Short mmCIF file of C-alpha atoms in Angstrom, two decimals:
data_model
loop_
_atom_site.label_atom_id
_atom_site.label_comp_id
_atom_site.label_asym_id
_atom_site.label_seq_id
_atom_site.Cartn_x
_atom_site.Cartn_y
_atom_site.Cartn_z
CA UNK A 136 -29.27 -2.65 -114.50
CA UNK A 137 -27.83 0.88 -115.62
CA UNK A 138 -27.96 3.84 -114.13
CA UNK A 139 -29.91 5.34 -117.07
CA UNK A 140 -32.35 2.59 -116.95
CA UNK A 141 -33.16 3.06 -112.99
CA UNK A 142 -33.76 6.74 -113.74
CA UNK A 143 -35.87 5.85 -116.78
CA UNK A 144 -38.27 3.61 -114.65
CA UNK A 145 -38.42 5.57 -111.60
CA UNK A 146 -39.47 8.64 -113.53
CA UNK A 147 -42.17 6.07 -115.74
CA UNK A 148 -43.52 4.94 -112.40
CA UNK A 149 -44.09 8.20 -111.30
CA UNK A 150 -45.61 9.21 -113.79
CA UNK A 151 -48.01 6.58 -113.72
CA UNK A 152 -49.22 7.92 -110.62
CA UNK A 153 -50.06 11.04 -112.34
CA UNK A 154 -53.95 9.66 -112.21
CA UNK A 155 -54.25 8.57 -108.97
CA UNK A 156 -52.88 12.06 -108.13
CA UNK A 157 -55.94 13.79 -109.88
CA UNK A 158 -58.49 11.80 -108.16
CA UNK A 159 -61.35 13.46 -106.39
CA UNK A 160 -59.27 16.99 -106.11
CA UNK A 161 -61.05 20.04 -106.70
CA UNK A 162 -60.19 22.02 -110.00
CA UNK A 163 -57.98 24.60 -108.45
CA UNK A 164 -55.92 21.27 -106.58
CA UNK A 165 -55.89 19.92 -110.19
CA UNK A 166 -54.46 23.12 -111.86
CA UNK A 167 -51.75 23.66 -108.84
CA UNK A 168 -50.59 19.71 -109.37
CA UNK A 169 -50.87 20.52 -113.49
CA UNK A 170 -48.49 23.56 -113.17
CA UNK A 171 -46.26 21.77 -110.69
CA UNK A 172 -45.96 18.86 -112.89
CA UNK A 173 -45.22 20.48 -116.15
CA UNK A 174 -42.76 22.16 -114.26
CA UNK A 175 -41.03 18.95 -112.81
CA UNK A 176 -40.80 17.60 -116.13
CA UNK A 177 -39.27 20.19 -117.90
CA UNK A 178 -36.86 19.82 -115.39
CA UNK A 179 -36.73 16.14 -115.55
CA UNK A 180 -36.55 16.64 -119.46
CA UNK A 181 -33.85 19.15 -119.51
CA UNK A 182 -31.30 17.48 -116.77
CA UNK A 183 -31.86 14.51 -119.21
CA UNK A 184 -31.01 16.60 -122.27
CA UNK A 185 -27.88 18.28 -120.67
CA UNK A 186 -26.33 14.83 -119.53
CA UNK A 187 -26.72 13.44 -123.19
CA UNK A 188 -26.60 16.35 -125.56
CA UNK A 189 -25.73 18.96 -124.42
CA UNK A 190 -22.10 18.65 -124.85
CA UNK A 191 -21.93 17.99 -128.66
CA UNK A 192 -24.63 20.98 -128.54
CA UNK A 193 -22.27 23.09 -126.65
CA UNK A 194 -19.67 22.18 -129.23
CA UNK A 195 -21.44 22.98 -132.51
CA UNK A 196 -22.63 26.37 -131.20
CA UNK A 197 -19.04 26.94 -129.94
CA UNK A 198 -18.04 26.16 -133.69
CA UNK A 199 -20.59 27.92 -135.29
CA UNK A 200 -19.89 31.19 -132.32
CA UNK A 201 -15.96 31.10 -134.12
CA UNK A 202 -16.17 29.68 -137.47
CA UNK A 203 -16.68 33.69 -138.86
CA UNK A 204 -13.81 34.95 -136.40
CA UNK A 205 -11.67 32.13 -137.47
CA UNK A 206 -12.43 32.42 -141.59
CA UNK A 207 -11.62 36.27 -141.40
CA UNK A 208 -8.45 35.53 -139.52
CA UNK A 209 -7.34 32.70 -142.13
CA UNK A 210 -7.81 35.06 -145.15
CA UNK A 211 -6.31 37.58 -143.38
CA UNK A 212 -3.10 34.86 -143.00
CA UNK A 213 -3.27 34.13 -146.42
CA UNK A 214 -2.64 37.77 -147.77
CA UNK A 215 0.82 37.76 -148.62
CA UNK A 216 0.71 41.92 -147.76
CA UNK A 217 -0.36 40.88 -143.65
CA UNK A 218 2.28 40.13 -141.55
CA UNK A 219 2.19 37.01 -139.41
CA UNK A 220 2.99 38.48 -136.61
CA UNK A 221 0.60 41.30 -136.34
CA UNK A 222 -2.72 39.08 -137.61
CA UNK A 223 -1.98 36.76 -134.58
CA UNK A 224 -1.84 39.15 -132.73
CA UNK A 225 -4.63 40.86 -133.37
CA UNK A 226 -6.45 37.41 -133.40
CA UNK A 227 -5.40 36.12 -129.90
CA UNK A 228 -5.11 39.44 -128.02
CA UNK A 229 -8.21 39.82 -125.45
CA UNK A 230 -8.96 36.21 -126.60
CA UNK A 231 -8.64 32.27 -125.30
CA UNK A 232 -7.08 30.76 -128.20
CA UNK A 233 -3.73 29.54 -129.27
CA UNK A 234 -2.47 29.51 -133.23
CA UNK A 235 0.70 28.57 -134.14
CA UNK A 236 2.27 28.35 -138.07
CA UNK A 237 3.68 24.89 -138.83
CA UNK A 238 5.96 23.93 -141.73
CA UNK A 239 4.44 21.02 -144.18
CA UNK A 240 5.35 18.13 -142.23
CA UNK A 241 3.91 20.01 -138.91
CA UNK A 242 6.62 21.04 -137.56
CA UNK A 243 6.95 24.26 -135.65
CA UNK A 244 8.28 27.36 -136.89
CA UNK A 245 10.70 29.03 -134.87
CA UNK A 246 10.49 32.97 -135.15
CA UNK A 247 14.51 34.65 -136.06
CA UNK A 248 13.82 37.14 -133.17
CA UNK A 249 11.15 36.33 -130.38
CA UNK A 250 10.72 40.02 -129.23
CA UNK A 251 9.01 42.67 -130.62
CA UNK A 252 11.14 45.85 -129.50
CA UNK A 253 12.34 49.38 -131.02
CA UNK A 254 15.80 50.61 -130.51
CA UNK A 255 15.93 54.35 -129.16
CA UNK A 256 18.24 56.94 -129.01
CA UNK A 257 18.53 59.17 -126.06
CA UNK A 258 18.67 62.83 -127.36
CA UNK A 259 20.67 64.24 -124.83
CA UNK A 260 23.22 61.28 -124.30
CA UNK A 261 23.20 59.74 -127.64
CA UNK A 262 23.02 56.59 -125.77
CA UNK A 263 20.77 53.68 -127.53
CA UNK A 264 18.31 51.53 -125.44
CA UNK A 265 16.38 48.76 -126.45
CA UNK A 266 12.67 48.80 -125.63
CA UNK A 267 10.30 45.54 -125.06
CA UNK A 268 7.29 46.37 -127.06
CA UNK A 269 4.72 45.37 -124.58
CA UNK A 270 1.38 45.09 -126.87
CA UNK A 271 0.98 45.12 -130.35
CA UNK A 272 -1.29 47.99 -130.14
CA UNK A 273 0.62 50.60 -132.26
CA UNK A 274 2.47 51.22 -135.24
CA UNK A 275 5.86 52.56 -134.61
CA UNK A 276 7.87 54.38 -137.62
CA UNK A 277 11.29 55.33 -137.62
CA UNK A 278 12.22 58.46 -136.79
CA UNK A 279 9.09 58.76 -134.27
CA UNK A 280 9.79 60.66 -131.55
CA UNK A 281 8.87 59.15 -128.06
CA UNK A 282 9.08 59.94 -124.29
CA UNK A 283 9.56 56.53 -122.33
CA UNK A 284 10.12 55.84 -118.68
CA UNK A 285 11.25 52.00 -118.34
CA UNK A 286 13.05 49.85 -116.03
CA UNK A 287 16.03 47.27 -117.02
CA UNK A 288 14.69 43.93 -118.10
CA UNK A 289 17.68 42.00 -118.86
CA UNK A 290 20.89 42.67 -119.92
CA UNK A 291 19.64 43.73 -123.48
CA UNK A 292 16.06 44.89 -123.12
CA UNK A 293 14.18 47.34 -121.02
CA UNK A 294 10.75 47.13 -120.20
CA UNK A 295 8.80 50.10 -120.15
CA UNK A 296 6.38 51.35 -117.57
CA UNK A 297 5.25 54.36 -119.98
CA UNK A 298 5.69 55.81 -123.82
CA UNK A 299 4.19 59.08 -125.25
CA UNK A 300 4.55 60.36 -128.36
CA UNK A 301 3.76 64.07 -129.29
CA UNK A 302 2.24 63.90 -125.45
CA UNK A 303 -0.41 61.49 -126.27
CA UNK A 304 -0.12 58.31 -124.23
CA UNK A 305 0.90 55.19 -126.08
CA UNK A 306 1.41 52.78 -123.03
CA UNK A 307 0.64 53.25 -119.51
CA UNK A 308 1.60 50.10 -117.25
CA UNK A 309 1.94 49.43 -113.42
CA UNK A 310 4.44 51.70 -112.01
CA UNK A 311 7.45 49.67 -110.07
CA UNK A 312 9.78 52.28 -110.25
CA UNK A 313 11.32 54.65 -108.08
CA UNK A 314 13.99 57.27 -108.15
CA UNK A 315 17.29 54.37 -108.63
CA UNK A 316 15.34 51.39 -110.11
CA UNK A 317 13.60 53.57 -113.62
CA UNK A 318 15.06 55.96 -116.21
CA UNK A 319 12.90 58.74 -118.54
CA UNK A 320 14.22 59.68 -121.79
CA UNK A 321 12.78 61.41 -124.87
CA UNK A 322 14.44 60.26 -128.37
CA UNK A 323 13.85 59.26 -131.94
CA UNK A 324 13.37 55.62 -132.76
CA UNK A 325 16.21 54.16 -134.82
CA UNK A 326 15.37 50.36 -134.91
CA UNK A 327 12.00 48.13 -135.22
CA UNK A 328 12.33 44.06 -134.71
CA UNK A 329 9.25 42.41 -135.05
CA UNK A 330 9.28 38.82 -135.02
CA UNK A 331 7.94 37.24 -138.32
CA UNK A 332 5.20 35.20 -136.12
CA UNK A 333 4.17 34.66 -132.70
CA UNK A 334 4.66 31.27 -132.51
CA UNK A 335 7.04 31.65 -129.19
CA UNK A 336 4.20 32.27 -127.11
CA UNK A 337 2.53 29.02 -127.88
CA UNK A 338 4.87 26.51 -128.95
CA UNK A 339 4.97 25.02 -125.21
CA UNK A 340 1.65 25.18 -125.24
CA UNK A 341 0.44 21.28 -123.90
CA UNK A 342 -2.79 21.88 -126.04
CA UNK A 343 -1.03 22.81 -128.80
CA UNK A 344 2.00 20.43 -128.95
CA UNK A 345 -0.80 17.84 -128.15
CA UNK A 346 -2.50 18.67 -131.52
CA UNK A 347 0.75 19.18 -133.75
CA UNK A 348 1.67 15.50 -132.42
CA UNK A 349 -1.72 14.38 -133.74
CA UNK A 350 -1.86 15.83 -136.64
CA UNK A 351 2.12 14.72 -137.73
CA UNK A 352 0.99 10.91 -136.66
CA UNK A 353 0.69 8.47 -139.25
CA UNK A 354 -2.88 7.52 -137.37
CA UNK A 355 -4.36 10.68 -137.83
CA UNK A 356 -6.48 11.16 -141.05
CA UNK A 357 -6.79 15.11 -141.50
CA UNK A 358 -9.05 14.73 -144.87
CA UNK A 359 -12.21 13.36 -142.83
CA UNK A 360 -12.33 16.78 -140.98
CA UNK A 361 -12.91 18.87 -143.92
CA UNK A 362 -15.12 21.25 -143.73
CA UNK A 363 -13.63 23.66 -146.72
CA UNK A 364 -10.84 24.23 -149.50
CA UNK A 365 -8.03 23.60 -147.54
CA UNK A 366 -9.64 23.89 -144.72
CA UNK A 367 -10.78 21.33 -141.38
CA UNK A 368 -12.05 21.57 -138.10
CA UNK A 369 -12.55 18.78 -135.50
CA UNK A 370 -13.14 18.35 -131.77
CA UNK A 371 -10.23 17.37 -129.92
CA UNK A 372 -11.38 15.11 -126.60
CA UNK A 373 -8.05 13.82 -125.53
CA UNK A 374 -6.55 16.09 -122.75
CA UNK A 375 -9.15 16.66 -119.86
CA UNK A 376 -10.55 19.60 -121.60
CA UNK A 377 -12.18 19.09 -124.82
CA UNK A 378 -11.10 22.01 -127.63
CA UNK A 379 -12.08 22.80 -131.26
CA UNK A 380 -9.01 22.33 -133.46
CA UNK A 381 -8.64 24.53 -136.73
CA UNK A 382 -5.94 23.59 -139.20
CA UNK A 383 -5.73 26.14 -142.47
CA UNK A 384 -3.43 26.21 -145.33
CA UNK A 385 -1.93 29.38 -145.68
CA UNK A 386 -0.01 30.37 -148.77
CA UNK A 387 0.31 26.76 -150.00
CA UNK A 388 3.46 26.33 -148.15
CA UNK A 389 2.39 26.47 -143.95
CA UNK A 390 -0.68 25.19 -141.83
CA UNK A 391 -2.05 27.48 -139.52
CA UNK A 392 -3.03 25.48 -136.51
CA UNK A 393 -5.88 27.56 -134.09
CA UNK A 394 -7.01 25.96 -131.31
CA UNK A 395 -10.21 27.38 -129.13
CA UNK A 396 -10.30 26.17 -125.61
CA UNK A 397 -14.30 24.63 -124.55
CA UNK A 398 -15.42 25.65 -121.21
CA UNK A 399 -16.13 22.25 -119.56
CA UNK A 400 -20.02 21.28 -120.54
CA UNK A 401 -20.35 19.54 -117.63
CA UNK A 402 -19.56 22.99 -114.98
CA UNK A 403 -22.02 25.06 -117.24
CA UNK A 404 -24.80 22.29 -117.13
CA UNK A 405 -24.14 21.65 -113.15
CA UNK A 406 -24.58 25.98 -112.86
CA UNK A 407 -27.49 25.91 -115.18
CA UNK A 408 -29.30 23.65 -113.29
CA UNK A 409 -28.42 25.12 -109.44
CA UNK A 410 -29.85 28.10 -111.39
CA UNK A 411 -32.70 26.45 -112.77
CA UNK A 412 -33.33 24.95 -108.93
CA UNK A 413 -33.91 28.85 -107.81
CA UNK A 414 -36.30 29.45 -110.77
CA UNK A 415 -38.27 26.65 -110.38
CA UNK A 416 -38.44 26.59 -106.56
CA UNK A 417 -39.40 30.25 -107.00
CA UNK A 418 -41.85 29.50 -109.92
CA UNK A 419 -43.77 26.91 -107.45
CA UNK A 420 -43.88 29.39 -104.72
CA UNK A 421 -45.55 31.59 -106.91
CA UNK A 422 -48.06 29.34 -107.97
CA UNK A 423 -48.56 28.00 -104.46
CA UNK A 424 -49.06 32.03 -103.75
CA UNK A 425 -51.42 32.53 -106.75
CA UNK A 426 -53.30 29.30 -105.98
CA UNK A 427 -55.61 31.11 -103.81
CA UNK A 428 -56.31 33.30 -106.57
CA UNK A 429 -56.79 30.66 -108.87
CA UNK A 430 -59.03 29.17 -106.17
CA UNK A 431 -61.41 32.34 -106.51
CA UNK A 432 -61.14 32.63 -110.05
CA UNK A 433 -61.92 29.07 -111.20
CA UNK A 434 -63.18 27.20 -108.23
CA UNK A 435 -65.49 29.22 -106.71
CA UNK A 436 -67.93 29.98 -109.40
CA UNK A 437 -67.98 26.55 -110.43
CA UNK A 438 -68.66 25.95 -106.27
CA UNK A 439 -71.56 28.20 -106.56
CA UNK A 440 -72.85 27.12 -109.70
CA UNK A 441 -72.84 23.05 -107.74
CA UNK A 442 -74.91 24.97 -105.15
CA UNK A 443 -77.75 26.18 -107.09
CA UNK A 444 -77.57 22.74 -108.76
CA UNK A 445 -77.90 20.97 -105.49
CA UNK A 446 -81.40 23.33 -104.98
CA UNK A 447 -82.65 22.65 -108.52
CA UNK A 448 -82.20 18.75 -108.05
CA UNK A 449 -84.02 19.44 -104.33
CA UNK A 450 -86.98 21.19 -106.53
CA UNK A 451 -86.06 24.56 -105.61
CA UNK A 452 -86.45 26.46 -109.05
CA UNK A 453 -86.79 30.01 -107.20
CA UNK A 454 -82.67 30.28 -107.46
CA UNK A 455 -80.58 31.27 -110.18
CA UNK A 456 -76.53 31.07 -111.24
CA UNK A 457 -75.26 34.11 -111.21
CA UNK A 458 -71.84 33.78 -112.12
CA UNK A 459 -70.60 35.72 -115.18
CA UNK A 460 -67.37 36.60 -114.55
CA UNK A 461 -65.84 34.21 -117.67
CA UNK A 462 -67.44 33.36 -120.87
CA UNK A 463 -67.47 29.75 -119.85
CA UNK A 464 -69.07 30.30 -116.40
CA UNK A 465 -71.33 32.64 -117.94
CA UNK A 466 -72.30 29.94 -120.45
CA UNK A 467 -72.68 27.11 -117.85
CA UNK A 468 -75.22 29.65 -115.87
CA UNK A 469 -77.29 30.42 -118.38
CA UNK A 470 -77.27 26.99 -118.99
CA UNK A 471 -78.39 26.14 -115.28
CA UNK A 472 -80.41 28.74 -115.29
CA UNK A 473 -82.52 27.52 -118.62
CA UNK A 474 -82.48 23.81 -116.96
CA UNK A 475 -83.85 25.38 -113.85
CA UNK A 476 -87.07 27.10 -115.66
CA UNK A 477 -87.94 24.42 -118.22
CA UNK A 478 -87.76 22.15 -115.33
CA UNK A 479 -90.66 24.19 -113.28
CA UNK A 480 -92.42 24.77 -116.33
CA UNK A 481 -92.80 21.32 -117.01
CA UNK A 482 -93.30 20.31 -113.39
CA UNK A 483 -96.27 23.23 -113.40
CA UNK A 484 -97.43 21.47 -116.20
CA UNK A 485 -97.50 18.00 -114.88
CA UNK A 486 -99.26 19.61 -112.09
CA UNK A 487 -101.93 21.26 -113.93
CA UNK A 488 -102.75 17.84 -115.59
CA UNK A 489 -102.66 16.19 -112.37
CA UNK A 490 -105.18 18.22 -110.99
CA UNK A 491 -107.23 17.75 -114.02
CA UNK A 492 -107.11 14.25 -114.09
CA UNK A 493 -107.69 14.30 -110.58
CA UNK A 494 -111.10 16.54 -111.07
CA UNK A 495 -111.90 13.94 -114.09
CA UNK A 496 -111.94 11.27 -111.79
CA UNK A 497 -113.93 12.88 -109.37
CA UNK A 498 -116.53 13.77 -112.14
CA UNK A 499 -116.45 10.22 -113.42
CA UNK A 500 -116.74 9.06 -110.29
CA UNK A 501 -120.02 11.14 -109.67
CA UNK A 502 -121.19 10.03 -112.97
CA UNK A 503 -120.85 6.20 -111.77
CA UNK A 504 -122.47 7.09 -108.38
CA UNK A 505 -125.17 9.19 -110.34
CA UNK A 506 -125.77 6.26 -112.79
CA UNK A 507 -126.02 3.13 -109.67
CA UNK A 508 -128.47 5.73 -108.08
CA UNK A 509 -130.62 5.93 -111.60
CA UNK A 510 -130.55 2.14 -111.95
CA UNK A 511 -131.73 1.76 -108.66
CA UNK A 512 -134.63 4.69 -108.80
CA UNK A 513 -135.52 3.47 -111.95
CA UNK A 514 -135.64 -0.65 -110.72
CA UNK A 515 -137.44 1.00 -107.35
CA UNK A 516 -139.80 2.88 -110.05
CA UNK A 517 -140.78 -0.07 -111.97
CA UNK A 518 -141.48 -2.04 -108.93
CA UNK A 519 -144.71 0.09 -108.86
CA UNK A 520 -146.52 -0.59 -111.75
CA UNK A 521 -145.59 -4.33 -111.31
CA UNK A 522 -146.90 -4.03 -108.51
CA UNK A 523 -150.32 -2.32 -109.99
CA UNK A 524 -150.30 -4.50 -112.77
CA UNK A 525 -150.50 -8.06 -110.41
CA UNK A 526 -152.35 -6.38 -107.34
CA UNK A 527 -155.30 -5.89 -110.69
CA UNK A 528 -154.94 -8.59 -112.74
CA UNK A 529 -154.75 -10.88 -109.06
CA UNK A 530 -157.85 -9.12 -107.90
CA UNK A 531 -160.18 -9.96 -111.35
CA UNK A 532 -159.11 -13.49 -110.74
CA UNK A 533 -159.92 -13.15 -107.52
CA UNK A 534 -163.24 -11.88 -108.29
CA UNK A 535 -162.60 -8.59 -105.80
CA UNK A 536 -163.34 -6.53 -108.81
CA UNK A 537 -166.71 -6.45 -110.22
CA UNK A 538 -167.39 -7.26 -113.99
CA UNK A 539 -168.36 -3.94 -114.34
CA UNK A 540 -164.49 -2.58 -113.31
CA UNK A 541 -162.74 -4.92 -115.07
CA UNK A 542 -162.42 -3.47 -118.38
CA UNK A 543 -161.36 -0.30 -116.29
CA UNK A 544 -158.84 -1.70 -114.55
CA UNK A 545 -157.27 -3.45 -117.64
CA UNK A 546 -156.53 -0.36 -119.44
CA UNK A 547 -154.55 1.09 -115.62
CA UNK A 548 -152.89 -2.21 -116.90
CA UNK A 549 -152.05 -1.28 -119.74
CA UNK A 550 -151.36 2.37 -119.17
CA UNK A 551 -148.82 0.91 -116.40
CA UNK A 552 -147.38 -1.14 -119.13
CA UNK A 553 -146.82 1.62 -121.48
CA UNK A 554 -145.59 4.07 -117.93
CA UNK A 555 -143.27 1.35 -117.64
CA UNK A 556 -142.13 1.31 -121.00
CA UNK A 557 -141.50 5.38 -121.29
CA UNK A 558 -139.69 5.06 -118.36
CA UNK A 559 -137.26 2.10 -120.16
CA UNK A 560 -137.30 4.93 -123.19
CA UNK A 561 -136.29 7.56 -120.64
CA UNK A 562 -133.30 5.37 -119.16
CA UNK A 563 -132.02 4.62 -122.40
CA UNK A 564 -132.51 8.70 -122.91
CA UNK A 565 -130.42 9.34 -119.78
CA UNK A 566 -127.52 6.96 -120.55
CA UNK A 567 -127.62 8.84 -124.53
CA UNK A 568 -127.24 12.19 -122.98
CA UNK A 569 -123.36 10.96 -121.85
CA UNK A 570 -122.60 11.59 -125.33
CA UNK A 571 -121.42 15.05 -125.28
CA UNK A 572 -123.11 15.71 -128.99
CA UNK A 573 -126.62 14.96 -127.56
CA UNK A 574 -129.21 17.86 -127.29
CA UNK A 575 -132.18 18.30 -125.08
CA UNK A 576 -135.91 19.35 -126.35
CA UNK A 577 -137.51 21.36 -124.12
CA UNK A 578 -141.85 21.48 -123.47
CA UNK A 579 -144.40 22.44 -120.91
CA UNK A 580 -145.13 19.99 -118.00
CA UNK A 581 -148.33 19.28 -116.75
CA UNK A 582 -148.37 18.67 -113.16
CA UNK A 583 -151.95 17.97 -112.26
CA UNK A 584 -151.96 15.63 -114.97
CA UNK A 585 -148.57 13.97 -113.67
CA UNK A 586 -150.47 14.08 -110.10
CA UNK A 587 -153.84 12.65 -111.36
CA UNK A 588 -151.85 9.48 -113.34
CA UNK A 589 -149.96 8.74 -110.18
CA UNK A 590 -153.44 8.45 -108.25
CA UNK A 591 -154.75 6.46 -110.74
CA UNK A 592 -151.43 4.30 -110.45
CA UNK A 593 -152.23 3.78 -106.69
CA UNK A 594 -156.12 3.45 -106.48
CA UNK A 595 -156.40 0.01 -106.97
CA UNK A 596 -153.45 -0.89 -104.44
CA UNK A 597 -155.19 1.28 -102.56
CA UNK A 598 -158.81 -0.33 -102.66
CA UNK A 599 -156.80 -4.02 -102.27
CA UNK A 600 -155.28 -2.75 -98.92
CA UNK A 601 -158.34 -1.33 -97.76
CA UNK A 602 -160.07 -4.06 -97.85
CA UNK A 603 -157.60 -6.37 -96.41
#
């Protein structure tokens, strides 16, 4: 298994505890491990990134960083006016690249003179010197008149520690002289050499010999790296540094070969990401520091909000959410808060009909016991006039009442049997007056008429017993 592939499915299998992570934590827990995550894979995602592409990416921006510098010094190469030597130098001074000009067949060109230097002559002795030009930072013109201090180089050049000219400074370097080893003089300049290119300071170059062998090889297809008219780039990978390789026609006749020296993508990424450890240890600190915060902004309002819950589902509507201190907390108490009083109004209302059901059974009830008490007056009442009416009829056939009586007693008889049959009337009265439509008729009572038919009712029980 490759390397790649254990790294693939160790990150997979951690992430696939992501959801057992989440389980059963509290929000603020939740958020921390959210932030912490994200985090930890946008590391994960960019160490991945910086081992596989990062390097080509490196490359194209380092192309893209020197494509402008490099154009403006290849048409400035290509002016016949320039001169070679002062464009490369201008080019490479302050800079990490390496051109050399190469003949058709890449070969390189070797300069007639390799030093740039100005012949002087001492005013006072007559005597000539030749001066090393140490930069390429100033046009000299014949005749000038400078003030140099220099030292002896070699037999034929001196190297100068400092030149003026009209008292402004041209050169200032390190001072190594003293009184027997350096010499001042002030004269006029009689001689410039400048060497038609500045190929001498590369042409040992290993990077650049390296390339000119390439691109003179037979294997080496130059027309695949084309990027413009006479023009190609490509990214050289053989030496242990990779490099961007320029190669330019300049006025038909040479090839101007630039080569820019890549920082190694692999030291950058290993910085990047010891940097990147700081900022992301010190990004999780922070969080871990804000968490508390985060606990007292998110969590505990929602904590709060569970707590007046907890009373509403224990039938405690007398509480209320008071947390408004985010438009979704302030939504989610007012939502509580609505739950929590349409809740007690409907359990007031089931109440209410509770207790009037409970009353309407207890008034049904009555009516029940009310209505067994009526059927058993009313049997108890028309056990009397039964009673009467056998007590009479049992005493004519008895002969206890006289002929003379009989016809009397017949109509108590029969007034018993029409008694009896108001009071069936009167029942079926009572049990009509349930229906909540029905209306009463109120008349005068006679009492002493209601007293006289009950005596009436009872004489003849009354004679039978007395007798007896």
């Amino acid at each position: 298994m490759s390397k790649s592939k254990a790294v693939y499915e160790k990150i997979l299998a951690f992430f696939k505890q992501i959801p057992r992570i989440f389980k059963a934590r509290s929000i603020s827990t939740q958020l921390i491990i959210t932030i912490v995550l994200i985090f930890a894979s946008f590391f994960i995602l960019q160490a991945i990134l910086n081992q596989q592409f990062f390097k080509n990416f490196y490359a194209d921006q380092k192309f893209a960083a020197v494509e402008e510098e490099i154009l403006t010094y290849y048409e400035k190469m290509d002016d016949p006016t320039n001169d070679y030597y002062d464009v490369m130098y201008e080019f490479t001074d302050g800079n990490n690249y390496k051109t050399v000009l190469t003949s058709g067949e890449y070969r390189i060109l070797v300069s007639s003179s390799t030093n740039y230097s100005i012949l002087v002559e001492d005013a006072e002795s007559s005597e000539q010197y030749r001066i090393l030009v140490p930069n390429n930072n100033y046009d000299y013109e014949m005749g000038e008149t400078l003030s140099i201090t220099f030292y002896e180089y070699n037999d034929e050049l001196q190297y100068p520690t400092s030149i003026q000219s009209n008292s402004e400074s041209i050169y200032t370097g390190e001072s190594v002289c003293d009184d027997t080893t350096c010499q001042s003089i002030t004269g006029n300049i009689v001689d410039i050499n400048k060497p038609n290119n500045l190929n001498f300071q590369f042409y040992e170059s290993t990077l650049i010999t390296r390339e000119v062998a390439k691109l003179a090889s037979d294997t080496f297809v130059l027309d695949d790296y084309e990027y413009m008219e006479d023009g190609y780039w490509y990214k050289s990978t053989d030496g242990a540094q990779d490099t961007l390789v320029f190669v330019h026609r300049v006025r038909n006749w040479n090839w101007m070969v630039t080569v820019v020296e890549i920082e190694d993508p692999v030291v950058i990424t290993n910085i990047i990401a010891s940097y990147n450890y700081y900022v992301y240890l010190t990004a999780i600190a922070i969080i871990m520091i804000w968490s508390f915060r985060l606990t007292s902004i998110i969590s505990k309002p929602i904590q709060n909000i569970e707590l007046v819950a907890r009373e509403i589902a224990a039938l405690n509507f007398n509480v209320e959410a008071h947390e408004y201190n985010n438009r979704e907390n302030e939504s989610l108490s007012r939502s509580i808060n609505l739950i929590s009083r349409n809740l007690k109004e409907t359990l007031e209302t089931i109440n209410a009909k509770n207790k009037e059901l409970t009353e309407l059974y207890e008034d049904q009830s009555k009516q029940v016991s009310l209505k067994k008490q009526l059927v058993s007056s009313i049997s108890h009442e028309l056990k009397t006039p039964l009673m009467i009416m056998q007590v009479t009829i049992q005493g004519i056939l008895d002969g206890i009442i006289e002929t003379k009586d009989e016809r009397k007693e017949l109509y108590n008889v029969l007034e018993e049997i029409n008694k009896s049959s108001y009071m069936i009337q009167d029942m079926l009265q009572i049990y009509r007056l349930d229906d909540a439509n029905a209306t009463l008729e109120i008349t005068e009572f006679n009492l002493s008429e209601s007293v006289m038919s009950t005596f009436r009712e009872l004489e003849t029980a009354i004679k039978k017993y007395a007798f007896d």
